Short mmCIF file of C-alpha atoms in Angstrom, two decimals:
data_model
loop_
_atom_site.label_atom_id
_atom_site.label_comp_id
_atom_site.label_asym_id
_atom_site.label_seq_id
_atom_site.Cartn_x
_atom_site.Cartn_y
_atom_site.Cartn_z
CA MET A 1 18.20 78.92 -102.01
CA SER A 2 18.68 81.42 -100.00
CA GLU A 3 22.17 83.41 -100.05
CA GLU A 4 23.29 82.06 -96.94
CA ARG A 5 23.14 79.17 -97.98
CA ALA A 6 24.08 79.11 -100.85
CA GLN A 7 27.24 80.84 -98.88
CA THR A 8 27.50 78.28 -96.95
CA PHE A 9 27.18 75.24 -99.91
CA THR A 10 30.17 76.53 -101.59
CA VAL A 11 32.23 76.92 -98.80
CA LEU A 12 31.53 73.21 -97.98
CA HIS A 13 31.95 72.83 -100.94
CA GLN A 14 35.77 72.95 -100.84
CA VAL A 15 36.50 71.78 -97.84
CA ASP A 16 34.36 68.31 -99.52
CA ASP A 17 36.96 68.63 -101.94
CA VAL A 18 40.60 68.84 -100.98
CA GLN A 19 38.90 65.92 -98.20
CA ARG A 20 38.43 63.78 -101.86
CA THR A 21 42.16 64.29 -103.43
CA GLU A 22 44.93 62.50 -102.12
CA ASN A 23 47.78 64.79 -100.92
CA GLY A 24 44.84 66.42 -98.58
CA ASP A 25 46.68 69.73 -98.90
CA PHE A 26 44.42 71.78 -96.74
CA ASP A 27 46.01 74.62 -96.54
CA SER A 28 44.89 75.11 -100.58
CA ALA A 29 41.15 74.51 -99.48
CA LEU A 30 41.07 77.24 -96.34
CA ARG A 31 43.04 79.55 -99.44
CA ALA A 32 40.17 79.52 -101.37
CA ILE A 33 37.91 79.63 -98.93
CA GLY A 34 39.82 83.10 -97.70
CA GLU A 35 39.49 83.81 -101.10
CA THR A 36 35.52 83.63 -101.29
CA THR A 37 35.77 85.72 -98.11
CA VAL A 38 37.20 88.59 -99.44
CA GLU A 39 35.01 88.35 -102.66
CA SER A 40 31.88 88.63 -100.30
CA VAL A 41 32.86 90.69 -97.22
CA PRO A 42 32.07 94.96 -98.45
CA GLY A 43 36.15 96.23 -97.95
CA ALA A 44 37.59 93.09 -97.30
CA GLN A 45 41.17 92.58 -99.55
CA TYR A 46 42.90 89.46 -98.12
CA ALA A 47 42.20 86.99 -95.50
CA GLY A 48 44.02 84.74 -93.68
CA LEU A 49 44.06 82.33 -90.30
CA THR A 50 46.31 82.49 -87.26
CA VAL A 51 46.48 79.58 -85.95
CA ILE A 52 47.68 79.81 -81.65
CA GLU A 53 49.48 77.52 -79.78
CA GLY A 54 51.28 80.41 -76.66
CA ILE A 55 52.40 82.84 -77.56
CA GLU A 56 55.92 81.13 -79.12
CA HIS A 57 53.58 78.45 -81.88
CA ILE A 58 50.65 81.67 -84.18
CA THR A 59 51.39 79.94 -87.65
CA THR A 60 49.65 81.84 -90.71
CA LYS A 61 47.04 78.86 -92.41
CA GLY A 62 45.09 79.71 -95.37
CA ALA A 63 46.46 83.15 -96.53
CA THR A 64 44.95 85.05 -99.90
CA HIS A 65 48.84 87.41 -99.66
CA ARG A 66 51.31 87.77 -97.82
CA TYR A 67 50.44 90.88 -95.21
CA PRO A 68 48.67 88.50 -93.42
CA THR A 69 51.27 85.88 -92.86
CA VAL A 70 53.73 89.33 -92.14
CA LEU A 71 51.18 90.27 -90.17
CA ASP A 72 51.68 88.05 -87.88
CA GLU A 73 54.63 87.40 -87.80
CA VAL A 74 54.27 90.82 -86.36
CA GLN A 75 52.32 89.82 -83.77
CA ARG A 76 54.30 87.01 -82.97
CA GLU A 77 57.26 88.66 -82.50
CA ASN A 78 55.87 91.60 -79.68
CA GLY A 79 52.66 88.96 -78.73
CA GLU A 80 50.19 91.29 -78.41
CA GLY A 81 47.74 92.21 -82.26
CA PRO A 82 43.59 92.13 -83.33
CA CYS A 83 44.07 88.34 -83.96
CA LEU A 84 45.56 87.34 -80.85
CA SER A 85 43.00 89.97 -78.54
CA ALA A 86 39.84 87.96 -80.80
CA ALA A 87 41.76 83.92 -80.41
CA TRP A 88 42.06 84.67 -76.49
CA THR A 89 39.27 86.98 -75.47
CA HIS A 90 36.69 85.44 -77.61
CA GLN A 91 35.76 89.12 -79.40
CA ILE A 92 35.61 90.84 -82.50
CA ILE A 93 37.63 92.99 -83.46
CA HIS A 94 37.70 96.03 -85.30
CA ILE A 95 40.40 98.56 -86.17
CA ASP A 96 39.07 101.04 -87.68
CA ASP A 97 42.80 102.61 -88.79
CA LEU A 98 45.50 101.53 -87.57
CA ALA A 99 46.93 104.52 -87.91
CA THR A 100 45.24 105.62 -84.31
CA GLU A 101 44.95 102.14 -82.88
CA ASP A 102 46.30 102.68 -79.78
CA ARG A 103 44.98 99.13 -77.82
CA TRP A 104 48.51 97.12 -79.18
CA PRO A 105 51.28 99.80 -79.63
CA LYS A 106 54.07 97.86 -80.55
CA TYR A 107 51.88 95.61 -83.21
CA ARG A 108 50.77 98.91 -84.75
CA ALA A 109 53.58 100.80 -85.40
CA ALA A 110 55.03 97.29 -86.65
CA ALA A 111 52.74 96.91 -88.36
CA LEU A 112 53.19 100.21 -90.36
CA ASP A 113 55.72 99.70 -91.06
CA ARG A 114 55.95 96.61 -92.51
CA THR A 115 52.91 96.60 -94.38
CA PRO A 116 49.90 98.91 -96.01
CA VAL A 117 47.02 97.50 -94.49
CA GLN A 118 45.08 100.23 -92.04
CA SER A 119 41.91 97.92 -91.72
CA VAL A 120 41.23 94.46 -89.19
CA LEU A 121 38.89 92.61 -88.85
CA SER A 122 39.56 89.88 -86.51
CA PHE A 123 36.66 86.76 -85.77
CA ARG A 124 37.31 84.30 -83.12
CA LEU A 125 36.53 80.35 -84.58
CA PHE A 126 34.97 77.91 -81.74
CA GLY A 127 35.16 74.80 -82.76
CA GLU A 128 36.41 70.93 -80.85
CA SER A 129 40.28 72.28 -81.99
CA ALA A 130 42.48 72.44 -78.46
CA LEU A 131 43.83 75.29 -80.34
CA PHE A 132 43.03 78.73 -80.37
CA VAL A 133 41.99 80.44 -84.84
CA ALA A 134 41.03 83.52 -85.16
CA LEU A 135 39.06 85.17 -89.12
CA ASN A 136 40.75 88.11 -89.89
CA LEU A 137 40.70 90.26 -92.80
CA TYR A 138 43.29 93.05 -93.59
CA ALA A 139 42.26 96.35 -96.68
CA GLU A 140 45.24 99.43 -96.88
CA SER A 141 42.44 101.92 -96.78
CA ALA A 142 40.95 103.34 -92.69
CA GLY A 143 37.10 102.35 -92.50
CA ALA A 144 37.53 99.66 -95.14
CA PHE A 145 34.60 97.69 -93.39
CA ASP A 146 31.04 98.62 -92.47
CA ASP A 147 28.30 97.23 -90.28
CA ASP A 148 27.76 95.22 -92.86
CA SER A 149 31.31 93.96 -93.27
CA ILE A 150 30.90 92.58 -89.39
CA GLU A 151 27.62 90.80 -90.32
CA LEU A 152 28.90 89.09 -93.51
CA GLY A 153 32.57 88.25 -91.84
CA LEU A 154 30.22 86.75 -88.79
CA VAL A 155 28.82 84.75 -91.66
CA TYR A 156 32.04 83.57 -92.79
CA ALA A 157 33.37 82.95 -89.80
CA ALA A 158 31.49 80.24 -88.63
CA HIS A 159 31.65 78.54 -92.33
CA THR A 160 34.57 78.54 -91.96
CA SER A 161 35.16 76.88 -88.28
CA VAL A 162 32.40 74.58 -89.83
CA ALA A 163 35.35 73.80 -92.34
CA TRP A 164 37.97 74.39 -90.33
CA ASN A 165 36.83 71.52 -87.78
CA SER A 166 36.22 69.04 -90.85
CA MET A 167 39.89 69.69 -91.95
CA ARG A 168 40.85 69.15 -88.52
CA ARG A 169 38.88 65.66 -88.48
CA GLU A 170 40.04 64.43 -91.48
CA GLN A 171 44.50 65.06 -90.97
CA GLN A 172 43.81 63.26 -87.53
CA PHE A 173 41.93 60.42 -88.81
CA ARG A 174 44.27 60.25 -91.95
CA SER A 175 46.72 61.05 -88.53
CA ALA A 176 45.51 58.12 -87.45
CA LEU A 177 45.34 55.61 -90.04
CA ALA A 178 49.19 56.19 -90.41
CA SER A 179 49.58 55.51 -87.07
CA ARG A 180 47.96 52.10 -86.76
CA ASP A 181 50.63 51.39 -90.04
CA VAL A 182 53.50 52.12 -88.33
CA ILE A 183 52.22 49.94 -85.58
CA GLY A 184 51.25 46.83 -87.32
CA GLN A 185 55.13 47.58 -89.54
CA ALA A 186 56.28 47.68 -86.00
CA LYS A 187 54.77 44.54 -84.20
CA GLY A 188 55.71 42.84 -87.29
CA LEU A 189 59.96 43.77 -87.14
CA LEU A 190 59.03 42.26 -83.16
CA MET A 191 57.95 39.41 -84.12
CA GLU A 192 60.31 38.07 -86.24
CA ARG A 193 63.47 39.57 -84.52
CA PHE A 194 62.00 37.82 -80.73
CA ASN A 195 59.89 34.75 -82.35
CA ILE A 196 56.97 36.06 -80.85
CA ASP A 197 53.32 36.93 -81.89
CA ALA A 198 51.13 40.06 -82.44
CA VAL A 199 49.89 40.37 -78.22
CA ALA A 200 53.28 40.85 -76.99
CA ALA A 201 54.71 42.63 -79.73
CA PHE A 202 52.18 45.77 -78.75
CA GLU A 203 52.99 44.49 -75.30
CA LEU A 204 56.61 45.41 -75.93
CA LEU A 205 56.27 48.25 -77.91
CA ARG A 206 53.65 49.66 -75.28
CA ARG A 207 55.98 48.93 -71.86
CA LEU A 208 59.17 51.09 -74.28
CA SER A 209 56.04 54.35 -74.60
CA GLN A 210 55.35 53.61 -70.81
CA GLU A 211 59.60 53.74 -69.79
CA SER A 212 61.28 56.40 -72.21
CA ASN A 213 58.46 58.47 -71.87
CA THR A 214 57.38 58.66 -75.77
CA ARG A 215 54.24 59.28 -77.81
CA LEU A 216 54.04 54.36 -78.72
CA ALA A 217 53.38 55.62 -82.50
CA GLU A 218 56.63 57.81 -81.90
CA ILE A 219 58.71 54.63 -80.71
CA ALA A 220 57.17 52.64 -82.97
CA GLU A 221 58.48 54.91 -85.77
CA ARG A 222 61.46 54.43 -84.66
CA LEU A 223 62.18 50.90 -84.90
CA VAL A 224 60.89 50.91 -89.47
CA SER A 225 62.73 53.79 -89.71
CA ALA A 226 66.31 52.55 -88.25
CA ARG A 227 65.11 48.41 -90.01
CA PRO A 228 67.17 50.42 -92.93
CA ALA A 229 70.58 49.89 -91.63
CA GLU A 230 70.49 47.14 -89.94
CA GLN A 231 70.24 44.92 -92.63
#
């Protein structure tokens, strides 16, 4: 087996392991993938995913250390940074020495003040999600990443994209199952309360959803959660 195929197998095996668990601890799976990436990319010490839903909604997933989370907080607070640029502009961002970096001055000042990180590599992840996601690698020494680091980082960014998309699909599937179950419970409550059949109960839920401009699953959750207080 080639080294690249072995790397792909390792990452996908980590994803498969977490999908077989009942709780679906996706952050732990992403952290394991990040640890594999750090071990394999020359110069890397820390890794994390920056997940972006608008400038006010920036979160960190799978961080192998607290520094990736701190640096994402810096980006959120200042509205700029390499991970945001990598996610928004489809670029690979390479910071060789944060102390001399001039593209994001507010980010640079806060990052140097709050962490010892000097080198940064950010890769945009591609896939099915509407979210913007970047894989970020960090090191405390300047000049930590070379051409080999970038080449291997691209490989692991591709593997992480596969993992991210797979886990997002799994999350969506589990969410759909949970929604189906709670909608079924809500239908049962309405059928019992109003002596109607399943079709009429679902139509009532649908009408409530439309009139209140609220997701049908949320309407169902409210009905089910209110039941104990009414008994």
